[in-house]
Rosetta silent file (secondary structure, phi, psi, omega in degrees, C-alpha in Angstrom):
SEQUENCE: XXXXXXXXXXXXXXXXXXXXXXXXXXXXXXXXXXXXXXXXXXXXXXXXXXXXXXXXXXXXXXXXXXXXXXXXXXXXXXXXXXXXXXXXXXXXXXXXXXXXXXXXXXXXXXXXXXXXXXXXXXXXXXXXXXXXXXXXXXXXXXXXXXXXXXXXXXXXXXXXXXXXXXXXXXXXXXXXXXXXXXXXXXXXXXXXXXXXXXXXXXXXXXXXXXXXXXXXXXXXXXXXXXXXXXXXXXXXXXXXXXXXXXXXXXXXXXXXXXXXXXXXXXXXXXXXXXXXXXXXXXXXXXXXXXXXXXXXXXXXX
SCORE:     score description
SCORE:     0.000 S_00000001
   1 L     0.000  107.214 -171.815   -4.347  -12.281  -25.671 S_00000001
   2 L   -77.368  127.615  178.128   -5.060   -8.631  -25.883 S_00000001
   3 L   -86.573  123.275  168.839   -3.111   -6.468  -23.247 S_00000001
   4 L   -78.962  129.277 -172.929   -5.358   -3.952  -21.683 S_00000001
   5 L   -70.400  150.562  179.042   -3.590   -0.598  -21.199 S_00000001
   6 E   -85.513  116.001 -178.154   -3.262    0.752  -17.718 S_00000001
   7 E  -121.010  128.859  178.548   -5.200    3.991  -17.140 S_00000001
   8 E  -138.691  143.245 -170.492   -5.138    6.188  -14.046 S_00000001
   9 E  -150.065  142.535  165.534   -6.759    9.661  -13.654 S_00000001
  10 E  -163.374  171.951 -179.780   -7.457   12.103  -10.801 S_00000001
  11 E   -99.751  124.829  178.967   -7.808   15.911  -10.035 S_00000001
  12 E  -108.836  123.026  172.671   -4.899   17.712   -8.474 S_00000001
  13 L   -85.874   95.581 -171.674   -5.359   21.139   -7.028 S_00000001
  14 L  -154.309  158.389  165.171   -2.117   22.670   -8.106 S_00000001
  15 L   -73.754  148.435 -173.115   -0.507   25.190  -10.402 S_00000001
  16 H   -60.096  -41.663 -174.382    0.461   23.843  -13.759 S_00000001
  17 H   -71.597  -41.792 -178.761    4.198   24.734  -13.595 S_00000001
  18 H   -58.899  -46.850 -177.983    4.405   23.115   -9.926 S_00000001
  19 H   -66.730  -45.336 -179.317    2.775   19.885  -11.149 S_00000001
  20 H   -67.147  -38.485  177.480    4.790   19.641  -14.361 S_00000001
  21 H   -63.065  -41.423 -176.660    8.076   20.106  -12.434 S_00000001
  22 H   -73.050  -16.506  173.714    7.164   17.476   -9.923 S_00000001
  23 H  -101.739  -32.556  172.542    6.457   15.034  -12.769 S_00000001
  24 H   -94.113   -9.508  176.100    9.227   15.990  -15.208 S_00000001
  25 L   -89.401  114.758 -168.717   12.098   16.672  -12.900 S_00000001
  26 H   -62.167  -34.051 -179.878   13.673   13.200  -12.346 S_00000001
  27 H   -64.378  -31.986  176.391   14.837   14.102   -8.761 S_00000001
  28 H   -79.291  -50.839 -175.922   11.251   14.997   -7.808 S_00000001
  29 H   -49.439  -51.606 -172.423    9.618   12.225   -9.930 S_00000001
  30 H   -65.807   -9.310  176.723   11.524    9.376   -8.270 S_00000001
  31 H   -83.389  -30.479  177.744   10.303   10.625   -4.858 S_00000001
  32 H  -105.172  -21.799  179.255    6.711   10.056   -5.468 S_00000001
  33 L   -85.057  111.278 -178.738    6.438    7.312   -8.094 S_00000001
  34 L   -61.207  -26.888 -170.257    6.413    3.930   -6.463 S_00000001
  35 L   -73.987  -17.874 -176.710    7.293    2.215   -9.840 S_00000001
  36 L  -126.106  136.270  175.689   10.802    3.733   -9.772 S_00000001
  37 L   -89.322  -31.049  178.485   13.710    3.749   -7.383 S_00000001
  38 E  -157.249  135.181  174.581   15.954    6.055   -9.415 S_00000001
  39 E  -124.247  127.355 -179.268   15.548    8.034  -12.569 S_00000001
  40 E  -130.941  119.547  178.769   18.550    9.646  -14.231 S_00000001
  41 E   -75.940  144.126  172.855   18.437   11.970  -17.300 S_00000001
  42 L   -98.003  159.475  176.314   21.241   11.604  -19.848 S_00000001
  43 L   -48.484  122.986 -170.314   22.717   14.596  -21.628 S_00000001
  44 L   -91.721  129.803  177.955   20.201   15.741  -24.171 S_00000001
  45 L   -92.650  136.061 -177.177   21.250   16.372  -27.793 S_00000001
  46 L   -59.564  137.996  179.682   19.427   19.248  -29.593 S_00000001
  47 L    76.886   -0.159 -178.834   16.577   18.059  -31.732 S_00000001
  48 L  -121.182  162.436 -174.805   16.443   14.600  -30.193 S_00000001
  49 L   -64.980  159.097  174.677   14.302   13.150  -27.482 S_00000001
  50 E   -76.096  128.803  179.289   15.301   13.264  -23.855 S_00000001
  51 E  -103.592  157.065 -177.000   16.720    9.982  -22.914 S_00000001
  52 E  -155.515  158.000  172.519   16.851    8.623  -19.370 S_00000001
  53 E  -114.224  147.084 -179.906   17.712    5.492  -17.355 S_00000001
  54 E  -138.798  158.526 -178.760   15.657    4.190  -14.648 S_00000001
  55 E  -138.002  137.763  171.051   16.103    1.547  -11.892 S_00000001
  56 E  -126.783  123.460  169.531   13.484   -0.295   -9.755 S_00000001
  57 E   -73.716  132.046 -179.268   14.452   -2.316   -6.653 S_00000001
  58 E  -118.201    7.049  179.642   12.593   -5.530   -6.507 S_00000001
  59 E   101.535  160.812  174.778   14.153   -6.871   -3.292 S_00000001
  60 L    61.315   26.612  179.931   16.794   -9.357   -2.176 S_00000001
  61 L    73.334   18.972  175.215   19.503   -6.886   -3.717 S_00000001
  62 E  -103.183  151.050  177.456   17.971   -7.258   -7.125 S_00000001
  63 E  -147.962  160.774  172.128   16.824   -4.490   -9.403 S_00000001
  64 E  -107.461  122.597  178.075   15.378   -3.876  -12.932 S_00000001
  65 E  -122.996  134.141 -176.818   17.169   -1.334  -14.964 S_00000001
  66 E  -138.515 -175.500  178.188   15.761    0.102  -18.080 S_00000001
  67 E  -123.280  161.624  177.475   15.819    2.951  -20.632 S_00000001
  68 E  -153.668  159.071  178.627   13.355    5.654  -21.679 S_00000001
  69 E  -145.303  129.013  170.933   12.868    8.418  -24.052 S_00000001
  70 E   -79.996  110.799 -176.326   10.517   11.426  -23.896 S_00000001
  71 E   -90.864   -1.804  176.068    9.431   11.281  -27.432 S_00000001
  72 E   166.413  149.951  168.325    7.455   14.453  -27.402 S_00000001
  73 E  -128.705  151.155 -169.965    5.462   17.012  -25.606 S_00000001
  74 E  -138.212  131.893 -178.937    2.534   19.022  -26.768 S_00000001
  75 E  -122.640  120.515 -172.937    1.068   22.263  -25.428 S_00000001
  76 L   -93.655  170.450  177.850   -2.493   23.194  -26.654 S_00000001
  77 L   -64.620  -27.094 -175.693   -4.091   26.564  -26.621 S_00000001
  78 L   -81.580    1.275  179.485   -6.352   25.744  -23.729 S_00000001
  79 L    91.174    2.432  176.111   -3.236   25.199  -21.594 S_00000001
  80 L   -70.108  162.244 -177.135   -3.168   21.468  -21.651 S_00000001
  81 E  -140.476  145.240  179.463    0.073   19.643  -21.861 S_00000001
  82 E  -134.483  132.075  177.839    0.896   16.057  -22.893 S_00000001
  83 E  -119.758  114.689 -175.480    4.142   14.240  -22.300 S_00000001
  84 E  -101.264  149.997  178.071    4.762   10.946  -24.321 S_00000001
  85 E  -139.851  147.021 -178.049    7.220    8.130  -23.365 S_00000001
  86 E  -120.425  121.029 -173.619    8.906    5.272  -24.957 S_00000001
  87 E  -144.612  163.416  177.602   10.502    2.754  -22.393 S_00000001
  88 E   177.419 -177.302  177.974   11.760   -0.684  -22.099 S_00000001
  89 L  -150.754  152.440  172.145   14.503   -2.840  -20.762 S_00000001
  90 L  -102.821    9.437  179.100   16.930   -5.567  -21.907 S_00000001
  91 L   -74.454  136.991 -172.211   17.166   -7.364  -18.730 S_00000001
  92 L   -74.112  -20.580  179.987   16.071  -10.973  -19.111 S_00000001
  93 L   -80.128  -16.507 -172.372   14.306  -11.144  -15.496 S_00000001
  94 L   -78.081  140.069 -177.194   12.024   -8.281  -16.435 S_00000001
  95 L   -77.511  -27.610 -178.182    8.326   -8.889  -17.175 S_00000001
  96 E   -88.818  131.803  169.795    8.241   -5.706  -19.142 S_00000001
  97 E   -93.125  -64.567  174.347    9.887   -5.751  -22.589 S_00000001
  98 E  -158.551  152.108 -172.993    8.947   -2.563  -24.094 S_00000001
  99 E  -159.327  172.538  177.237    6.065   -0.098  -23.930 S_00000001
 100 E  -137.925  154.033  175.663    4.748    3.397  -24.684 S_00000001
 101 E  -164.283 -171.665  179.240    2.526    5.788  -22.771 S_00000001
 102 E  -154.672  152.381  162.875    1.660    9.424  -22.050 S_00000001
 103 E  -105.433  149.594 -177.819    0.829   11.788  -19.305 S_00000001
 104 E  -139.833  133.174 -174.070   -1.771   14.445  -19.897 S_00000001
 105 E  -110.871  108.877 -178.816   -2.365   17.812  -17.835 S_00000001
 106 E  -127.322  115.640 -177.161   -5.768   19.325  -18.512 S_00000001
 107 E   -67.819  134.640  174.329   -6.612   22.554  -16.583 S_00000001
 108 L  -102.523  171.709 -164.927  -10.192   22.622  -15.113 S_00000001
 109 L   -80.583  -17.853  168.691  -12.512   25.511  -14.587 S_00000001
 110 L   -90.327   14.584  174.751  -11.986   25.238  -10.834 S_00000001
 111 L    86.374  -11.085  169.458   -8.332   25.864  -11.146 S_00000001
 112 L   -77.704  169.807 -177.827   -7.438   22.189  -10.641 S_00000001
 113 E  -123.074  124.206  178.726   -5.704   20.035  -13.083 S_00000001
 114 E   -84.418  113.456 -169.972   -6.936   16.765  -14.324 S_00000001
 115 E  -108.473  115.675 -174.317   -3.849   14.520  -14.408 S_00000001
 116 E  -132.997  161.481  178.013   -3.988   11.217  -16.267 S_00000001
 117 E  -149.637  146.662  171.823   -1.867    8.578  -17.756 S_00000001
 118 E  -138.425  126.060 -178.186   -2.317    5.700  -20.065 S_00000001
 119 E  -145.694  159.820  179.463    0.424    3.242  -20.855 S_00000001
 120 E  -147.195  162.614 -174.889    0.868   -0.239  -22.276 S_00000001
 121 E  -161.602  165.043  178.864    3.761   -2.614  -22.720 S_00000001
 122 E  -111.013  121.380 -177.162    4.549   -6.032  -24.154 S_00000001
 123 E   -74.266  148.764 -178.682    5.275   -8.646  -21.533 S_00000001
 124 L   -82.193  179.978  169.928    8.261  -11.165  -21.724 S_00000001
 125 L    69.969   18.701  173.986    8.273  -14.995  -21.361 S_00000001
 126 H    72.270 -148.090  173.896    5.660  -15.936  -23.910 S_00000001
 127 H   -50.946  -53.216 -177.539    2.307  -17.290  -22.883 S_00000001
 128 H   -61.540  -34.379  176.187    3.304  -17.775  -19.156 S_00000001
 129 H   -70.044  -31.629  175.908    4.447  -14.257  -19.045 S_00000001
 130 H   -66.749  -39.483 -171.249    1.280  -12.983  -20.592 S_00000001
 131 H   -79.930  -32.274  178.301   -0.898  -14.847  -18.051 S_00000001
 132 H   -62.930  -50.497 -178.871    1.339  -13.754  -15.114 S_00000001
 133 H   -52.034  -44.003 -168.698    1.226  -10.131  -16.466 S_00000001
 134 H   -77.325  -33.555 -173.860   -2.459  -10.192  -16.851 S_00000001
 135 H   -99.717  -14.048 -179.460   -3.580  -11.671  -13.494 S_00000001
 136 H  -119.450  -70.407 -170.678   -0.802  -10.497  -11.247 S_00000001
 137 H   -66.883  -41.678 -178.922    1.708   -8.065  -12.484 S_00000001
 138 H   -62.868  -47.385 -176.808   -0.455   -5.652  -14.547 S_00000001
 139 H   -58.186  -44.148 -177.270   -3.007   -5.258  -11.554 S_00000001
 140 H   -63.321  -42.579  176.559    0.042   -4.501   -9.286 S_00000001
 141 H   -64.709  -44.946  177.594    1.389   -1.945  -11.740 S_00000001
 142 H   -56.129  -48.075  171.703   -2.042   -0.311  -12.021 S_00000001
 143 H   -53.282  -58.076  177.491   -2.319   -0.251   -8.131 S_00000001
 144 H   -54.236  -41.001  172.362    1.142    1.184   -7.839 S_00000001
 145 H   -62.115  -43.622 -177.396    0.440    3.901  -10.392 S_00000001
 146 H   -73.493  -35.181  175.054   -2.823    4.945   -8.725 S_00000001
 147 H   -60.646  -48.130 -175.893   -1.227    4.902   -5.244 S_00000001
 148 H   -62.138  -35.728  175.984    1.629    6.998   -6.504 S_00000001
 149 H   -62.705  -41.948  173.769   -0.798    9.523   -8.069 S_00000001
 150 H   -65.874  -37.464  176.850   -2.514    9.968   -4.880 S_00000001
 151 H   -56.717  -49.944 -174.498    0.780   10.475   -3.070 S_00000001
 152 H   -65.495  -40.855 -173.808    1.672   13.197   -5.645 S_00000001
 153 H   -74.070  -34.812  171.761   -1.787   14.860   -5.311 S_00000001
 154 H   -65.311  -42.234 -173.436   -1.279   15.116   -1.314 S_00000001
 155 H   -66.853  -40.792 -177.004    2.136   16.242   -1.687 S_00000001
 156 H   -71.504  -32.622 -173.177    0.991   19.116   -4.168 S_00000001
 157 H   -87.584  -42.705  174.942   -2.117   19.982   -2.038 S_00000001
 158 H  -104.602  -17.560 -173.633   -0.803   19.599    1.577 S_00000001
 159 L    83.996   -2.224  177.292    2.757   19.574    1.423 S_00000001
 160 L   -72.659  121.978 -172.567    3.350   16.279    3.099 S_00000001
 161 L   -63.691  157.382  179.673    6.363   14.802    1.456 S_00000001
 162 H   -64.825  -30.017  178.281    6.123   11.359   -0.290 S_00000001
 163 H   -59.340  -47.828 -179.717    8.590    9.865    2.148 S_00000001
 164 H   -57.470  -41.120 -178.408    6.368   10.685    4.986 S_00000001
 165 H   -69.643  -41.781 -177.632    3.329    9.410    3.233 S_00000001
 166 H   -72.040  -35.945  175.755    4.909    6.025    2.210 S_00000001
 167 H   -55.586  -50.982  178.321    6.327    5.691    5.757 S_00000001
 168 H   -66.788  -29.485 -173.568    2.725    5.962    7.211 S_00000001
 169 H   -76.504  -53.051  179.537    1.170    3.820    4.407 S_00000001
 170 H   -61.386  -37.621  173.715    3.659    0.885    4.693 S_00000001
 171 H   -61.580  -40.243  175.870    3.538    1.052    8.557 S_00000001
 172 H   -63.227  -42.307 -178.998   -0.221    0.831    8.467 S_00000001
 173 H   -62.455  -47.040 -174.090    0.103   -2.103    6.178 S_00000001
 174 H   -62.401  -42.707  178.116    2.759   -3.826    8.328 S_00000001
 175 H   -72.336  -31.081  172.063    0.602   -3.339   11.584 S_00000001
 176 H   -57.355  -48.447 -178.129   -2.484   -4.691    9.742 S_00000001
 177 H   -66.627  -42.886  177.335   -0.676   -7.914    8.823 S_00000001
 178 H   -64.269  -43.321  178.610    0.697   -8.163   12.308 S_00000001
 179 H   -75.089  -20.816  169.657   -2.590   -7.764   14.192 S_00000001
 180 H   -73.614  -46.570  167.460   -4.231  -10.126   11.717 S_00000001
 181 H   -54.399  -41.182 -172.366   -1.661  -12.792   12.398 S_00000001
 182 H   -63.620  -58.267 -174.191   -1.887  -12.100   16.185 S_00000001
 183 H   -53.869  -44.102 -171.401   -5.761  -12.540   16.297 S_00000001
 184 H   -73.709  -44.779 -176.986   -5.892  -15.613   14.079 S_00000001
 185 H   -58.370  -51.419  176.549   -2.909  -17.254   15.903 S_00000001
 186 H   -59.435  -28.882 -179.407   -4.412  -16.710   19.354 S_00000001
 187 H   -80.055  -40.224 -179.347   -7.789  -17.810   18.280 S_00000001
 188 H   -83.516  -53.491 -166.825   -6.559  -21.094   16.665 S_00000001
 189 H   -72.263  -58.596  179.892   -3.575  -22.267   18.514 S_00000001
 190 H   -72.520  -24.901 -171.602   -4.150  -21.849   22.398 S_00000001
 191 H  -106.124  -59.413  177.875   -7.897  -22.071   21.953 S_00000001
 192 H   -77.904  -35.271  179.488   -9.260  -24.226   19.131 S_00000001
 193 H   -82.218  -60.814 -168.870   -6.186  -26.587   18.791 S_00000001
 194 L   -89.640  -14.902 -172.064   -4.669  -26.953   22.203 S_00000001
 195 L    35.880   60.409 -169.092   -7.569  -25.723   24.370 S_00000001
 196 L   -66.008  133.801 -178.680   -4.968  -24.710   26.875 S_00000001
 197 H   -49.783  -30.159  174.493   -5.979  -25.024   30.561 S_00000001
 198 H   -68.389  -31.998 -178.970   -5.027  -21.494   31.403 S_00000001
 199 H   -66.570  -44.010  173.029   -7.503  -20.253   28.774 S_00000001
 200 H   -60.141  -41.941 -175.686  -10.326  -22.353   30.432 S_00000001
 201 H   -63.972  -38.753 -174.224   -9.119  -21.347   33.906 S_00000001
 202 H   -66.639  -28.727  174.303   -9.367  -17.760   33.111 S_00000001
 203 H   -81.856  -37.873 -178.320  -13.060  -18.113   32.186 S_00000001
 204 H   -78.773  -21.619  174.457  -14.081  -20.352   35.115 S_00000001
 205 L   -73.619  -23.071 -178.313  -12.368  -18.116   37.668 S_00000001
 206 L   -89.051  -47.073 -170.848  -14.468  -15.191   36.575 S_00000001
 207 L  -109.613  143.318  173.166  -17.734  -17.016   35.746 S_00000001
 208 L   -71.498   64.519 -169.375  -19.527  -19.746   37.712 S_00000001
 209 L  -119.963  157.826  174.888  -19.170  -22.276   34.977 S_00000001
 210 L   -75.804  168.703  175.756  -18.244  -25.907   34.870 S_00000001
 211 H   -62.372  -35.146 -175.423  -14.995  -26.971   32.988 S_00000001
 212 H   -75.201  -34.526  178.886  -16.932  -28.202   30.024 S_00000001
 213 H   -69.771  -37.084  176.898  -18.971  -24.909   29.889 S_00000001
 214 H   -66.050  -32.373  174.153  -15.684  -23.081   30.150 S_00000001
 215 H   -68.327  -26.922  179.418  -14.258  -24.968   27.219 S_00000001
 216 H   -74.103  -37.764  175.781  -17.283  -24.029   25.239 S_00000001
 217 H   -65.564  -41.943  175.479  -16.646  -20.312   26.023 S_00000001
 218 H   -62.494  -33.594 -172.948  -13.003  -20.665   25.024 S_00000001
 219 H   -72.872  -47.540  177.127  -14.113  -22.391   21.761 S_00000001
 220 H   -65.669  -36.206  178.220  -16.441  -19.542   20.945 S_00000001
 221 H   -70.127  -40.474  175.504  -13.746  -16.869   21.872 S_00000001
 222 H   -60.696  -40.736  171.653  -11.296  -18.668   19.503 S_00000001
 223 H   -61.598  -47.417  174.853  -13.717  -18.443   16.630 S_00000001
 224 H   -60.879  -36.621  172.880  -14.420  -14.786   17.321 S_00000001
 225 H   -71.695  -25.385  171.880  -10.708  -13.943   17.334 S_00000001
 226 H   -64.844  -41.142  178.405  -10.170  -15.750   14.096 S_00000001
 227 H   -69.326  -22.525 -179.663  -12.993  -13.641   12.642 S_00000001
 228 H   -75.410  -35.622 -177.882  -11.406  -10.480   14.009 S_00000001
 229 H   -72.389  -34.427  175.167   -8.063  -11.492   12.310 S_00000001
 230 H   -65.719  -38.048  173.075   -9.910  -12.057    8.987 S_00000001
 231 H   -53.463  -46.342  179.238  -11.577   -8.590    9.480 S_00000001
 232 H   -60.669  -20.618 -176.972   -8.051   -7.110    9.547 S_00000001
 233 H   -91.365  -27.646 -166.458   -7.322   -8.544    6.081 S_00000001
 234 H  -110.229  -34.285 -169.608  -10.559   -7.545    4.594 S_00000001
 235 L   -82.119  133.197 -174.819  -11.979   -4.316    6.172 S_00000001
 236 L   -74.548  -33.574 -174.367  -10.621   -1.177    4.589 S_00000001
 237 L   -87.450   85.268 -173.664  -11.026    1.387    7.401 S_00000001
 238 H   -66.118  -27.403 -179.575   -8.061    0.112    9.605 S_00000001
 239 H   -57.298  -45.304 -179.575   -8.451    3.250   11.819 S_00000001
 240 H   -62.329  -34.757  175.537  -11.727    1.922   13.166 S_00000001
 241 H   -66.118  -48.101  179.558   -9.963   -1.375   13.997 S_00000001
 242 H   -48.812  -46.970 -173.167   -7.201    0.394   15.757 S_00000001
 243 H   -62.645  -45.075 -177.200   -9.851    2.317   17.757 S_00000001
 244 H   -61.170  -43.130  178.867  -11.607   -0.992   18.602 S_00000001
 245 H   -72.777  -28.693  174.007   -8.374   -2.539   19.951 S_00000001
 246 H   -54.705  -31.570  179.414   -7.576    0.538   22.002 S_00000001
 247 H   -93.552  -32.308 -170.113  -10.737   -0.377   23.990 S_00000001
 248 H   -79.025  -42.140 -171.683  -10.506   -4.144   23.704 S_00000001
 249 H   -65.960  -33.734  167.683   -6.997   -4.707   24.768 S_00000001
 250 H   -64.722  -23.646 -173.301   -7.368   -2.896   28.301 S_00000001
 251 H   -87.252  -38.525  170.419  -10.538   -4.935   28.900 S_00000001
 252 H   -56.966  -42.578  178.708   -8.636   -8.179   28.037 S_00000001
 253 H   -65.246  -51.156 -173.794   -5.821   -7.202   30.276 S_00000001
 254 H   -58.768  -45.792 -179.218   -8.050   -6.390   33.233 S_00000001
 255 H   -55.452  -50.044 -179.324  -10.062   -9.653   32.711 S_00000001
 256 H   -66.613  -36.660  175.257   -7.000  -11.774   32.777 S_00000001
 257 H   -70.536  -37.757  175.650   -5.589  -10.151   35.892 S_00000001
 258 H   -64.758  -28.833 -175.140   -8.913  -10.263   37.754 S_00000001
 259 H   -75.453  -38.658  177.222   -9.148  -14.024   36.998 S_00000001
 260 L  -163.296  111.963 -177.732   -5.873  -14.542   38.622 S_00000001
 261 H   -57.494  -24.519 -172.143   -3.420  -11.801   40.004 S_00000001
 262 H   -78.834   -6.112  174.013   -0.489  -14.210   39.808 S_00000001
 263 H   -67.620  -25.339 -170.912   -0.487  -14.022   35.957 S_00000001
 264 H   -80.566   -4.839  171.939    1.367  -10.499   36.109 S_00000001
 265 H  -100.483    2.877  179.190    4.396  -12.406   37.669 S_00000001
 266 L   -78.295  151.724 -178.401    4.810  -14.727   34.743 S_00000001
 267 L   -55.482  -45.102  175.764    7.685  -14.072   32.218 S_00000001
 268 L  -117.294  101.702 -167.336    5.090  -13.387   29.358 S_00000001
 269 L  -121.136  165.826  177.200    2.042  -12.029   31.080 S_00000001
 270 H   -63.534  -21.798 -178.427   -1.185  -10.291   30.074 S_00000001
 271 H   -76.103  -51.789  172.416   -0.139   -6.990   31.558 S_00000001
 272 H   -59.564  -39.171 -176.392    2.913   -6.298   29.439 S_00000001
 273 H   -75.055  -32.953  175.870    1.631   -7.914   26.424 S_00000001
 274 H   -75.534  -28.423  176.579   -1.621   -6.155   26.314 S_00000001
 275 H   -75.345  -32.455  175.567   -0.015   -2.840   27.037 S_00000001
 276 H   -63.988  -34.258  175.837    2.446   -3.358   24.224 S_00000001
 277 H   -72.835  -38.104  178.405   -0.636   -4.038   21.882 S_00000001
 278 H   -63.993  -41.738 -175.057   -2.443   -1.047   23.241 S_00000001
 279 H   -65.222  -48.515 -178.070    0.630    1.254   22.475 S_00000001
 280 H   -66.132  -31.741  174.722    0.774   -0.116   18.905 S_00000001
 281 H   -58.291  -45.205 -173.987   -2.967    0.327   18.520 S_00000001
 282 H   -79.961  -26.790  171.086   -2.673    3.973   19.480 S_00000001
 283 H   -63.202  -41.513  177.097    0.397    4.421   17.153 S_00000001
 284 H   -68.118  -29.917  169.073   -1.818    2.884   14.416 S_00000001
 285 H   -55.355  -46.292 -178.254   -4.634    5.322   15.162 S_00000001
 286 H   -65.427  -49.602 -173.006   -2.201    8.134   14.641 S_00000001
 287 H   -82.092  -16.688  178.375   -0.603    6.952   11.409 S_00000001
 288 L   -81.304    0.260  179.910   -3.724    5.637    9.668 S_00000001
 289 L   -72.213  109.033  170.815   -5.243    9.090    9.657 S_00000001
 290 L    64.865   51.055  179.993   -5.830   10.179    6.053 S_00000001
 291 L   -88.372  147.240 -179.047   -3.259    7.720    4.484 S_00000001
 292 L   -62.059  151.668 -171.061   -2.833    7.675    0.725 S_00000001
 293 L  -148.238  141.059 -177.060   -5.032    5.213   -1.169 S_00000001
 294 H   -80.598   -9.801 -178.032   -5.033    3.929   -4.738 S_00000001
 295 H   -82.322   -5.887  173.767   -8.935    3.944   -4.695 S_00000001
 296 H   -73.994  -16.820 -169.949   -9.057    7.686   -5.135 S_00000001
 297 L   -97.595  147.966  172.573   -8.147    7.456   -8.822 S_00000001
 298 E   -81.343  140.733 -176.092  -10.328    6.809  -11.778 S_00000001
 299 L  -116.999    5.913  179.617   -9.155    3.643  -13.572 S_00000001
 300 L  -127.217  146.755  175.407  -11.197    3.783  -16.771 S_00000001
 301 L   -72.715    0.000    0.000  -11.163    6.439  -19.517 S_00000001
């Protein structure tokens, strides 16, 4: 089973020295590269490659620690630079055994820099490890590399720090999962499964419908809410969904209160519930503006 190398490329509007420093200085590198939690250079011996140690936190107090060597850098007459790496780890839990790759910096006529990387590695754990790597881990590594490159680009071009970008990115992801769960849960549990009497009562209090007709409306509403929850998982432009909710939640709140004013006196009521969701949606609108994305990178040579 042949391992396809990971390739990521994008254009960065930056001075060469500034970009080189951000990628070669370990203190700066670890700020933007999602693949590493810590990079530490070891004392360099004259005439030998620069050696370093890296650590990647994988959660639950566990981390992968490995070694690396900058095996060479080449500067051409047109100003291009190349930095090659040899890396690996001896930890048994690591899917990566050993690998090699390079970074290349190519000046463009518009004064931008074409920044690209290609690397490959040998996975551990035999055939099961190769299958896991091919279908799960390697795509994740490619995505993490591309997202990191876009974070680096925005840092170089706009000055927004990687920490700020990642805070907005993962807050956006968290809110997206939360709203997806919320819509699906409220569509399935109280409407499709339980057909809760209060759900039907809210409909029949506003519209002149029979109980059976009210149940049909609740059934349709439940299906629509599930579809909205699925949309949160699949639709890429989350900002539009946040804007939709900023309109929808006040309407849902007003509808529930108009159906029965006594709802606002309940411990968990539509007034406070929808106001909280409205505030979260407004926060989502703010943080989802121009967030970093892995899709901005070219993934094939």
